[in-house]
XYZ file of C-alpha atoms in Angstrom:
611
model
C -19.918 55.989 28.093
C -22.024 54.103 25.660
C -19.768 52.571 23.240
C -21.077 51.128 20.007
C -19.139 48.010 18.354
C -15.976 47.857 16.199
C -18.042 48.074 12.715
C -15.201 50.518 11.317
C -11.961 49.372 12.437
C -9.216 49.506 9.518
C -7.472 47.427 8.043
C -4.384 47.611 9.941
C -1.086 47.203 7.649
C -0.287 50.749 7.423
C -1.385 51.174 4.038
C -4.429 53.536 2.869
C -5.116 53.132 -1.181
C -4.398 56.047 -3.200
C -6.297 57.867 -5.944
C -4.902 57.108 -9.275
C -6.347 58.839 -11.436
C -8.028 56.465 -13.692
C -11.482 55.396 -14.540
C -13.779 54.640 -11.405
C -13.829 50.169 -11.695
C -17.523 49.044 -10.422
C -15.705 48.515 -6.673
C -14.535 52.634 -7.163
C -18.368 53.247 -8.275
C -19.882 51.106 -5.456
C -17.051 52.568 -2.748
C -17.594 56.204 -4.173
C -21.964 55.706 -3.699
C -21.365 53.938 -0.540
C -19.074 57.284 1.066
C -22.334 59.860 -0.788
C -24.760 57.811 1.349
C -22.545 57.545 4.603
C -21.798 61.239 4.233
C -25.809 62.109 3.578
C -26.055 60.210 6.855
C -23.384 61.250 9.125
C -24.755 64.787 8.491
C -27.741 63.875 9.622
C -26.131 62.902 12.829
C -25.836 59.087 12.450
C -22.247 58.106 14.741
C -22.256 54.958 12.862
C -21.858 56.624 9.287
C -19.897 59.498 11.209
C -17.291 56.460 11.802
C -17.440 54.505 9.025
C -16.840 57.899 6.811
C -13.896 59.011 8.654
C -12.251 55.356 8.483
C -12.972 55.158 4.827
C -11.684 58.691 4.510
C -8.596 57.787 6.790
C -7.925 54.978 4.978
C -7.687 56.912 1.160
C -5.469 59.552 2.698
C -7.849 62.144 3.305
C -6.910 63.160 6.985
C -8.706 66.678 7.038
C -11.491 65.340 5.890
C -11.496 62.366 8.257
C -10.395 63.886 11.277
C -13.305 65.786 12.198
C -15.888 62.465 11.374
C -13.461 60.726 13.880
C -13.347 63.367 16.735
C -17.589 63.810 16.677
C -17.969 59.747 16.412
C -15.435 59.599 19.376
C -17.232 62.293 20.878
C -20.741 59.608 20.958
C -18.695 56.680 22.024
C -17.981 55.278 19.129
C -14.422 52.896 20.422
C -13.740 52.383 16.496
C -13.610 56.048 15.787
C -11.456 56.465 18.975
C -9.015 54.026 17.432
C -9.165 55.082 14.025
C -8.691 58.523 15.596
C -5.223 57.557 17.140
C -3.907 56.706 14.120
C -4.853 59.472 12.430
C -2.792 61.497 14.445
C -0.064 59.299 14.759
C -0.108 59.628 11.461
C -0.371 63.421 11.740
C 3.073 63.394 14.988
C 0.676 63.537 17.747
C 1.441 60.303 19.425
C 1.089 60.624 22.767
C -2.540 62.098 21.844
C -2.845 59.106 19.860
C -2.114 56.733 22.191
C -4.486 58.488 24.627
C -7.322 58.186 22.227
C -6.218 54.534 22.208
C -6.274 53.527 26.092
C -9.944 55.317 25.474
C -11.015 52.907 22.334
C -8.685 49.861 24.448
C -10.616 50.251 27.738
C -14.495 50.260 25.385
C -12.658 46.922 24.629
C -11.178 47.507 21.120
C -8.413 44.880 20.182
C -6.955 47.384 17.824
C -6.211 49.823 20.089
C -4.974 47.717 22.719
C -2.763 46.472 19.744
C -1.666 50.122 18.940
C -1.073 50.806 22.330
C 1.077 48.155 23.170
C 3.177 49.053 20.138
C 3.378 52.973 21.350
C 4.631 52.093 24.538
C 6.600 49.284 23.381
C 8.350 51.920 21.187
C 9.253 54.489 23.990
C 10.762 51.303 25.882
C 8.126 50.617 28.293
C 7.835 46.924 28.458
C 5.741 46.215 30.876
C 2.957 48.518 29.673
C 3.207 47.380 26.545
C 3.092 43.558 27.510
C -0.396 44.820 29.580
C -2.144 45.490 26.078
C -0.410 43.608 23.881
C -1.444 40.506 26.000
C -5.110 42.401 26.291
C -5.234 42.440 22.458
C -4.424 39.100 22.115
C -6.213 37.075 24.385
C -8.988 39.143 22.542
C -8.183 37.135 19.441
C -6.462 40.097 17.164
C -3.641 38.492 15.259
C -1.812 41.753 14.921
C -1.700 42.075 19.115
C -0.838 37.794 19.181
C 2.137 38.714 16.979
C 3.257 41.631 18.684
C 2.810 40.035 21.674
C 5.007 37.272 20.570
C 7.841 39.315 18.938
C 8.063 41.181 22.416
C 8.342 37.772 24.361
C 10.848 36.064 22.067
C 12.923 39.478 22.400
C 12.826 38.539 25.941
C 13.462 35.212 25.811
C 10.195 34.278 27.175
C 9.482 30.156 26.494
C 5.857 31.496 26.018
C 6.562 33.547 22.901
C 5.887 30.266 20.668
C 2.844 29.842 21.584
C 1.603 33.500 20.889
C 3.262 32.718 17.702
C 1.219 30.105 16.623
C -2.054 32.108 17.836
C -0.917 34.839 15.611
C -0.204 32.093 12.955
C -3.695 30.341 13.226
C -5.478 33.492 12.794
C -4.082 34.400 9.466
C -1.173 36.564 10.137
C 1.595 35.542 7.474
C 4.693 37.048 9.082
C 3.665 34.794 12.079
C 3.244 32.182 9.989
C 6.774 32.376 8.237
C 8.623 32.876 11.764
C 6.766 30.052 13.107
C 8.338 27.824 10.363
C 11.635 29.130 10.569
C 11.430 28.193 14.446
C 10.048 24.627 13.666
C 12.912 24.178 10.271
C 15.565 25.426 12.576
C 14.900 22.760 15.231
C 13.983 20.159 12.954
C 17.884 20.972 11.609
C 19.138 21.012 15.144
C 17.424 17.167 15.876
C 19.246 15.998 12.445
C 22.357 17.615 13.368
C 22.063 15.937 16.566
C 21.263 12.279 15.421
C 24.220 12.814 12.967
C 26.683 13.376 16.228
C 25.091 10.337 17.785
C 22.878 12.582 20.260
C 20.071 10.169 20.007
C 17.542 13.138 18.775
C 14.197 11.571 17.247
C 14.097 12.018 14.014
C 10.620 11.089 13.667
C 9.860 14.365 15.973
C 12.039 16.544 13.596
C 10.529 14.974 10.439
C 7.189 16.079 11.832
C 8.698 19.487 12.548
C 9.911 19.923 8.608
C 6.054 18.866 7.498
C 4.629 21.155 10.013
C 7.470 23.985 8.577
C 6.282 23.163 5.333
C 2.562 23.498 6.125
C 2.867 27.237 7.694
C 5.900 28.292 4.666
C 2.587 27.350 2.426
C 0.234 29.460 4.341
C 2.878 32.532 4.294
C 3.926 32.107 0.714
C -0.086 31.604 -0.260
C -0.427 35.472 1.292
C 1.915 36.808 -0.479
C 5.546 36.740 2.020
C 8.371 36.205 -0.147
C 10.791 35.089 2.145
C 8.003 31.795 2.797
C 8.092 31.208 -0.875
C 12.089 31.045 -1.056
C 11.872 28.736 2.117
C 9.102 26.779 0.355
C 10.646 26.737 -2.831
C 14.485 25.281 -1.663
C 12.112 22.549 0.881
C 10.081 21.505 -2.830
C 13.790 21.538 -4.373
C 15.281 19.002 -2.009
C 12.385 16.857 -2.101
C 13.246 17.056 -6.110
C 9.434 18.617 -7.020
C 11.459 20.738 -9.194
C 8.696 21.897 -10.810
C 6.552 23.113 -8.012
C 9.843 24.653 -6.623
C 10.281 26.980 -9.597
C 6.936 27.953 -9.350
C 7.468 29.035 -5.543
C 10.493 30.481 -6.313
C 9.231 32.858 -9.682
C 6.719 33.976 -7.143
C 9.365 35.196 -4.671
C 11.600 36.071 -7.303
C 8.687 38.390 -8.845
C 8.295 40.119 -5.653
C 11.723 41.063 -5.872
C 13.479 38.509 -2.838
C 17.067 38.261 -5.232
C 17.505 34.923 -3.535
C 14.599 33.297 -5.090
C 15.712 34.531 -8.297
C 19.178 33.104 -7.669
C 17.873 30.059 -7.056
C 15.512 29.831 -10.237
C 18.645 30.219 -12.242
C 19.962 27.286 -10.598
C 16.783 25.571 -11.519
C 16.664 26.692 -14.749
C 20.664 25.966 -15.627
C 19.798 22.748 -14.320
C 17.271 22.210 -16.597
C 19.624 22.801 -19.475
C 18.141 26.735 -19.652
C 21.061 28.836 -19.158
C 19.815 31.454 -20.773
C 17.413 32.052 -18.838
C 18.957 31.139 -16.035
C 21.841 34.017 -16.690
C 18.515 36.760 -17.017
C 17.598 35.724 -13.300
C 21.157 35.748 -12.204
C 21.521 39.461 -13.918
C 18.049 39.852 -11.692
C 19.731 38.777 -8.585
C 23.379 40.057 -8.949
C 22.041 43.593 -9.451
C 19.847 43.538 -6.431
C 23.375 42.765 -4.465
C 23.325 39.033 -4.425
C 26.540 37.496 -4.612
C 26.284 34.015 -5.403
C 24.120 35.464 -8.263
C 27.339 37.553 -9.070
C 29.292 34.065 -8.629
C 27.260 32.219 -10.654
C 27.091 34.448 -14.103
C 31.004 35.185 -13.259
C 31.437 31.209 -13.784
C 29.089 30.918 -16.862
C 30.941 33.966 -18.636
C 34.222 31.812 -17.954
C 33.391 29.010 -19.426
C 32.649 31.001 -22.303
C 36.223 32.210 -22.393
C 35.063 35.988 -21.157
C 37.305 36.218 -18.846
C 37.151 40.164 -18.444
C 33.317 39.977 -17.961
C 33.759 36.794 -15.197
C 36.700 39.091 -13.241
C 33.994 41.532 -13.170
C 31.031 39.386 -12.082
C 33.482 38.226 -9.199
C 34.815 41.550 -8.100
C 30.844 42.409 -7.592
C 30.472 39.074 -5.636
C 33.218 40.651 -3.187
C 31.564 43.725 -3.069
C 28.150 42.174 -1.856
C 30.192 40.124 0.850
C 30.927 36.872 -1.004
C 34.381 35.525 -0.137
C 33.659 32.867 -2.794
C 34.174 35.627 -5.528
C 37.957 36.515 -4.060
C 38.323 32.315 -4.044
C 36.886 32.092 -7.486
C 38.557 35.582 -9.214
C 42.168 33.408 -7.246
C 41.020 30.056 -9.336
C 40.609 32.299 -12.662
C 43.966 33.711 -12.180
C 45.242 30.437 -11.770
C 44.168 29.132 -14.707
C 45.296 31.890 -16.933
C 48.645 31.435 -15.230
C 48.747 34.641 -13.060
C 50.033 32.950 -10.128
C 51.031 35.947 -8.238
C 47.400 37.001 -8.532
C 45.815 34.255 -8.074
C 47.440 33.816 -4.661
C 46.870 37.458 -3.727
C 43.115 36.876 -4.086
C 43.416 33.043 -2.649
C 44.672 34.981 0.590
C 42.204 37.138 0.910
C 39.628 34.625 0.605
C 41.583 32.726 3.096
C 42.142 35.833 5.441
C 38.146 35.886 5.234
C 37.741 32.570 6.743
C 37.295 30.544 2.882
C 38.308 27.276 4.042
C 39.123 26.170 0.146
C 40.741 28.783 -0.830
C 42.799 28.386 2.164
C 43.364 24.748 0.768
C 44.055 26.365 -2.847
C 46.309 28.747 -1.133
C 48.696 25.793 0.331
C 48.290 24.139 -2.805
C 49.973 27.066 -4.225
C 53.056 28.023 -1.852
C 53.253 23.701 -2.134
C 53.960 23.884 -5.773
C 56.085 26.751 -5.191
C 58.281 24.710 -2.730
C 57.047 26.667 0.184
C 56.745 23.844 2.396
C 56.522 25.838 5.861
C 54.221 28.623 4.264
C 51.960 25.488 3.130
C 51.696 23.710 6.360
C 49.454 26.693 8.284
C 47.248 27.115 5.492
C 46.327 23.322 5.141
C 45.967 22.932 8.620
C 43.514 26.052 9.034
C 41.656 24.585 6.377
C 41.318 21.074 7.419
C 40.670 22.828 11.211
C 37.921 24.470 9.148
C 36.674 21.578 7.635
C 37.980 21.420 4.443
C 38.383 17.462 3.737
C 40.843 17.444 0.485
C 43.005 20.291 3.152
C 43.202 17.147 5.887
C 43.948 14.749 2.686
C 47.005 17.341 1.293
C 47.888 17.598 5.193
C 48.466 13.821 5.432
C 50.408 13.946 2.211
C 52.951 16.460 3.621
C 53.203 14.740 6.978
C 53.748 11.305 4.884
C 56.377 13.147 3.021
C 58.429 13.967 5.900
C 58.358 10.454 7.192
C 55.813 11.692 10.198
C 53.662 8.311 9.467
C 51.303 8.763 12.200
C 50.666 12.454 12.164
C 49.785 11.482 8.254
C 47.636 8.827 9.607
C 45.495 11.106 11.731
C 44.884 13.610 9.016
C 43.856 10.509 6.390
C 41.489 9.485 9.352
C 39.926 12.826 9.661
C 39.399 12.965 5.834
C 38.205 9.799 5.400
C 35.534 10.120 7.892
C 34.137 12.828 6.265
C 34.226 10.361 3.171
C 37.252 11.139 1.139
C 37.973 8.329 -1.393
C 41.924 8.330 -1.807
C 42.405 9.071 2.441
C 40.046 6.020 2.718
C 42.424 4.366 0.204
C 45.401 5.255 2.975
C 43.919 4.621 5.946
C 42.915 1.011 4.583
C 46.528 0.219 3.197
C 48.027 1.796 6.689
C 45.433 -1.121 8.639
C 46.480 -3.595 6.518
C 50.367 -2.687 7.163
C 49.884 -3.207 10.912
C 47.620 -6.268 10.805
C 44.162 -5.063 11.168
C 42.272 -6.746 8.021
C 38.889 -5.852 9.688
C 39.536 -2.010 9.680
C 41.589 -2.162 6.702
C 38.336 -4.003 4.598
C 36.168 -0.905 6.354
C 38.013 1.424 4.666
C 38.818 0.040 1.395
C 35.120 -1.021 0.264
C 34.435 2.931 1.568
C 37.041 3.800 -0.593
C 36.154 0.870 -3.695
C 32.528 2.399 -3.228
C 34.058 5.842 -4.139
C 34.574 5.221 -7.090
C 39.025 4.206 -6.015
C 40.308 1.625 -8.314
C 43.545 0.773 -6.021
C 40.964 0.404 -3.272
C 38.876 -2.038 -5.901
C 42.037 -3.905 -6.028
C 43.123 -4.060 -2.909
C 39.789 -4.752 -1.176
C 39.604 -7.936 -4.134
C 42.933 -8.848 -2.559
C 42.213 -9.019 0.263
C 38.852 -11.310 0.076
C 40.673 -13.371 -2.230
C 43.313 -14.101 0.345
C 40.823 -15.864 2.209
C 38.933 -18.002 -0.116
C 40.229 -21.676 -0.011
C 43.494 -22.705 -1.674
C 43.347 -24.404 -5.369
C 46.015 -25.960 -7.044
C 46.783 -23.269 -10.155
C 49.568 -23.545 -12.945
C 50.596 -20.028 -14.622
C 47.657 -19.786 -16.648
C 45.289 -21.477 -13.964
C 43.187 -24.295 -13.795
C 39.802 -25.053 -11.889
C 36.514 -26.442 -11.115
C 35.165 -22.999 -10.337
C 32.519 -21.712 -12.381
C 30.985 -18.817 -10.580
C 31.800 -15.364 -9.783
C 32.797 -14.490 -6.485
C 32.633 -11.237 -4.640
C 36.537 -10.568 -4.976
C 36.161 -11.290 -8.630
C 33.464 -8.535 -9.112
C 35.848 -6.093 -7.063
C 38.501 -7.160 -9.536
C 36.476 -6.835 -12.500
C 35.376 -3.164 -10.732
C 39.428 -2.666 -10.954
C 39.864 -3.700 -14.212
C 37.315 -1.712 -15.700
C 38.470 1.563 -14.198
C 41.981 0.438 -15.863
C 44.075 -0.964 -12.530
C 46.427 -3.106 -15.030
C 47.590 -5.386 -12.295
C 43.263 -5.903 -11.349
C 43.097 -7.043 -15.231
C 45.589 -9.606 -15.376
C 43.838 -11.086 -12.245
C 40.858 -10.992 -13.854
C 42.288 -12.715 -16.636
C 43.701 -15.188 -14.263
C 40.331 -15.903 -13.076
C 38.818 -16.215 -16.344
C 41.071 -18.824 -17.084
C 40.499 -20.586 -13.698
C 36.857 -20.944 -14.995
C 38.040 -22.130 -18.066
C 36.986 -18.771 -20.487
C 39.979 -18.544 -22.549
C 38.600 -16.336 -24.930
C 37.685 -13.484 -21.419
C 41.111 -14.503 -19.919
C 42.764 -13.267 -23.399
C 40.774 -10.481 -23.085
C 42.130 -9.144 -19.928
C 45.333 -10.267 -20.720
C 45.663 -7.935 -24.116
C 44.085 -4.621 -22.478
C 46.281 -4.882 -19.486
C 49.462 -6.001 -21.805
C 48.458 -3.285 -24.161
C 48.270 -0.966 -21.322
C 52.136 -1.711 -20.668
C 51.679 -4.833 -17.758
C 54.370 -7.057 -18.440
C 52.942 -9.781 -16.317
C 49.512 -9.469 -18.569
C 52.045 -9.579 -21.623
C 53.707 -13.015 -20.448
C 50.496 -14.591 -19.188
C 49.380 -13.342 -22.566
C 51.861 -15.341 -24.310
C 51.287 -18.333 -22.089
C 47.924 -18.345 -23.474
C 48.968 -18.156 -26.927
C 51.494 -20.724 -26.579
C 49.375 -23.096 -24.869
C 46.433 -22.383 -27.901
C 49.204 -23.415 -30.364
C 50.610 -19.331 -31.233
C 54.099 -19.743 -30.067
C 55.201 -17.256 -32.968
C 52.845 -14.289 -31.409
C 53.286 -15.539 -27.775
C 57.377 -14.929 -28.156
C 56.248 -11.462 -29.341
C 54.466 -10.716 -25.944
C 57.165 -12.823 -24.052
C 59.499 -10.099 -25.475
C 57.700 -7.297 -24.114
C 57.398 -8.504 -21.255
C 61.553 -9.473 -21.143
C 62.123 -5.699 -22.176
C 59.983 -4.670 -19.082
C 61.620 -6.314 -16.935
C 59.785 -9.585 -16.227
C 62.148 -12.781 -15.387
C 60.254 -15.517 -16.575
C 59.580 -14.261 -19.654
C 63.110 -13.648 -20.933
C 63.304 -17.820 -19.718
C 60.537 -18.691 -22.140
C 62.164 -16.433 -24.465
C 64.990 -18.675 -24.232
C 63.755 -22.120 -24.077
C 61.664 -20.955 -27.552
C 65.310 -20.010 -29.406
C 67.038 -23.030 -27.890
C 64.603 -25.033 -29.546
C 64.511 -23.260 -32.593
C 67.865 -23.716 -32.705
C 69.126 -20.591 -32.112
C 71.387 -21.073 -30.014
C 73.283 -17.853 -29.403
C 70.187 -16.264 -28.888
C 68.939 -18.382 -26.722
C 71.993 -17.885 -24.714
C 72.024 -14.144 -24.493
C 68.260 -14.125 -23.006
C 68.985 -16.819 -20.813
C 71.883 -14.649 -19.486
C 68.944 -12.063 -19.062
C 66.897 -14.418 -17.044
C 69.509 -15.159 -14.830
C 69.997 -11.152 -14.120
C 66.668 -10.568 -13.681
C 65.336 -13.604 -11.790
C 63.517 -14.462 -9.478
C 65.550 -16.669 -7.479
C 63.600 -19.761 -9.365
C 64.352 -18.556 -12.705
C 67.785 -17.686 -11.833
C 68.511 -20.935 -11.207
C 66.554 -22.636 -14.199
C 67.693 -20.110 -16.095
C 71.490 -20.581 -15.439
C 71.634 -24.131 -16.323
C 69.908 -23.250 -19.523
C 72.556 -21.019 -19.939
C 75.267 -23.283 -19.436
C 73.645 -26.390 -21.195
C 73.808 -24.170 -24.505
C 77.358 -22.517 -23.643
C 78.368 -26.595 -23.643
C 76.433 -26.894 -27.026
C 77.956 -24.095 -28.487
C 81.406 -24.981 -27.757
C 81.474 -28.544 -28.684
């Protein structure tokens, strides 16, 4: 058989242009001379134009017309014809006289048909015939046989389906392209998630991996595959090229991935453009997306429409987003519909939410169902749900069940919540352990915990070397240490007892005018040891009239000392009586120190009265 080369082979995507009815362009024009001159040719009996015509009439639609250019180019040994033949009546329902037409045009040598082949048999469930061509087509260097090839192996299992993949890749195919990075992203996830558990994965390997990812999402997205230009779009997002990212992701979004277009709202809401952002959510939403439908159900609630939000989040449910039962639950519960709000927080739950399993303890909690809590916070926190393992603790703490509580602050402060941190630090230093305790109270300082601030201060200042201090606090010591800064951390945040150390400090240094400071906000604040060290101040600066003022807050709060000043300050005014009655009230209130002081006081002016 004398078999000419593939000069007319199709283009092989399954897609033959249509006429539209317009104005011939200059490509029509050319196209439309080029078919008058391979027609004018084929009749003179040249197979060449004989298959060229038929492919160019195949591939507009025009199957009668094609079919007989095909069969009398076939007919001379033209393998192209042969091949273009088979899918012209494949196209027709004539497969298995397709496919013979194709083992013809496969044998010549054509990679095409091989290609076809291999997809006919692979189609009636022969395997093994259709790994025979597929693998001919391939090692022939057709990207549409490499990727079939692959896609068969990889169904299989096959460790040699990657490489096929990256053959397919290489030579321009973009679905290969985009599967090849999904294979290298998901292992590159898989060696982070590894190193994280303390595997030992190399993270330089998996960093190469995510470049290499991003290097074939490029070539996909660059030929047009949406789902490459999402995958490019979120890897530009993380890296924060926000820009480039929107740009990938309008190009998905255009051809109509709903994803992308959630994801450009993000961008774009981000960006201070909700607006616009709400159009691509609409975009999204209708095309069933449900975080889309999550998303403009949130931004119509902060608006106050909550009618248009319930509805937004009832058509998240219906596109299989358990976050719209969770957030239609937190709705309710804001508008005070508990009864619905726990109805939908349960069927979130039910669902596998792990929040609004959290959210659905929260609930029976506040409702004092203790035992209908317990499962639902422990589900949660099973699920991974930190603040769940946090309110877990809290309910085990409550019942006195200190180490169960301890467990559950553990498991939530590993996964870096700030108030179990806070626990699990004041629980260490409770049994002796400083070292853990300091772990987990600068975790919990660095969290932004003020307690934590002050506790973590405490406990570095424990160590520094003793000074000798009076009330207000004298030293050499000029500079700031590192349990001063966690104080002042403290203070700032508004820990009242942190501020009157800070004062303290101040004064040690010998800044009145700071030490005052401190003393005032935390005095203000209602400290009654920051209104008596107040008063100290004032007293000592020559203010005893305003520093009895403080003293007396303080007194009224409770504080011992004061209510001694209090009466030293009326026994020397001369006011005796008075000076009696909050001497009494030092006594009461003590410590044992100022009881004692306090009491002779007391009885020194109960002699001067009564002489």
């Amino acid at each position: 058989m004398d078999v000419m080369g593939d000069k007319a082979t199709l283009f092989e995507t399954g897609r033959f242009v249509q006429p539209s009815g317009e104005e011939p362009t200059r490509d029509e024009a050319a196209e439309a001379a080029e078919e008058a001159r391979r027609r004018l040719h084929a009749e003179a009996g040249d197979v060449e134009s004989m298959s060229v015509l038929g492919a160019m009439l195949l591939r507009r639609g025009d199957l009668d017309g094609a079919e007989p250019q095909l069969r009398a180019a076939t007919a001379a040994g033209d393998r192209a014809a042969a091949n273009n033949l088979g899918v012209l009546l494949h196209q027709r329902g004539y497969p298995d006289e397709a496919a013979g037409w194709w083992r013809i045009a496969a044998v010549a040598g054509s990679a095409a048909a091989a290609h076809a082949l291999g997809r006919h048999h692979r189609e009636r469930g022969d395997e093994p015939a259709a790994e025979y061509w597929l693998r001919q087509s391939a090692e022939q260097g057709h990207a549409l046989g490499a990727y079939a090839l692959a896609d068969l192996l990889e169904h299989r299992g096959d460790a040699n389906a990657g490489q096929w993949m990256r053959a397919a890749a290489e030579r321009g195919h973009r679905e290969a392209a985009y599967r090849l990075a999904r294979a290298l992203d998901r292992r590159a996830g898989e060696g982070e998630a590894g190193a994280d558990n303390g595997v030992g994965a190399e993270t330089a390997a998996g960093a190469a991996e995510t470049e290499e990812a991003e290097q074939w999402y490029r070539q996909a997205a660059a030929r047009g595959h949406r789902r490459a230009a999402l995958h490019l779009g979120a890897i530009l997002e993380r890296r924060g090229e926000l820009k480039e990212a929107g740009r990938w992701y309008l190009t998905s979004a255009k051809d109509g991935e709903p994803r992308a277009a959630c994801a450009l709202g993000f961008l774009l809401r981000d960006a201070g453009d909700t607006e616009s952002a709400a159009v691509w959510w609409l975009r999204a939403a209708q095309d069933g997306d449900g975080n889309a439908a999550n998303a403009l159900g949130a931004l119509h609630a902060e608006r106050g429409e909550t009618q248009t939000a319930e509805r937004w989040y009832r058509a998240a449910m219906d596109a299989g987003d358990d976050n719209g039962a969770y957030n239609l639950g937190l709705l309710c519960a804001e508008l005070g519909r508990t009864a619905q709000a726990e109805q939908w927080y349960r069927r979130a739950a039910y669902a596998g939410h792990r929040e609004a399993a959290n959210a659905l303890a929260i609930l029976l909690l506040q409702g004092g169902d203790t035992a209908g809590a317990e499962p639902w916070f422990s589900k949660a926190a099973e699920a991974g749900s930190v603040d769940a393992a946090f309110n877990l603790g809290i309910l085990y703490a409550g019942r006195g069940e200190d180490r169960v509580a301890l467990r559950c602050y553990e498991q939530a402060a590993a996964a870096g919540h700030t108030e179990a941190a806070l626990q699990v630090g004041i629980a260490r230093l409770r049994e002796g352990d400083e070292a853990a305790a300091e772990r987990h109270l600068r975790c919990a300082a660095g969290g932004g915990s003020a307690e934590a601030a002050y506790r973590l201060a405490a406990v570095l200042d424990a160590r520094r070397p003793a000074v000798s201090e009076h009330e207000l606090g004298e030293s050499s010591l000029h500079t700031k240490t590192e349990c001063e800064e966690w104080y002042e951390r403290a203070a700032s945040q508004g820990h009242r007892r942190a501020q009157v150390r800070v004062g303290m400090l101040a004064a040690a240094r010998g800044d009145v005018v700071e030490a005052a400071r401190w003393y005032r906000i935390a005095a203000e604040a209602g400290s009654r040891n920051g209104a008596f060290n107040l008063g100290l101040l004032l007293a000592r600066e020559g203010s005893e009239p305003e520093a009895a003022v403080w003293w007396q807050r303080a007194a009224d709060a409770g504080h011992g000392r004061a209510a001694l000043r209090l009466a030293l300050v009326y026994a020397r005014r001369g006011e005796l009586a008075e000076g009696q009655r909050w001497a009494d009230r030092a006594v009461a209130l003590g410590p044992a120190e100022v009881t004692e002081r306090a009491g002779r006081l007391r009885d020194a002016l109960r002699e001067e009265l009564s002489a």
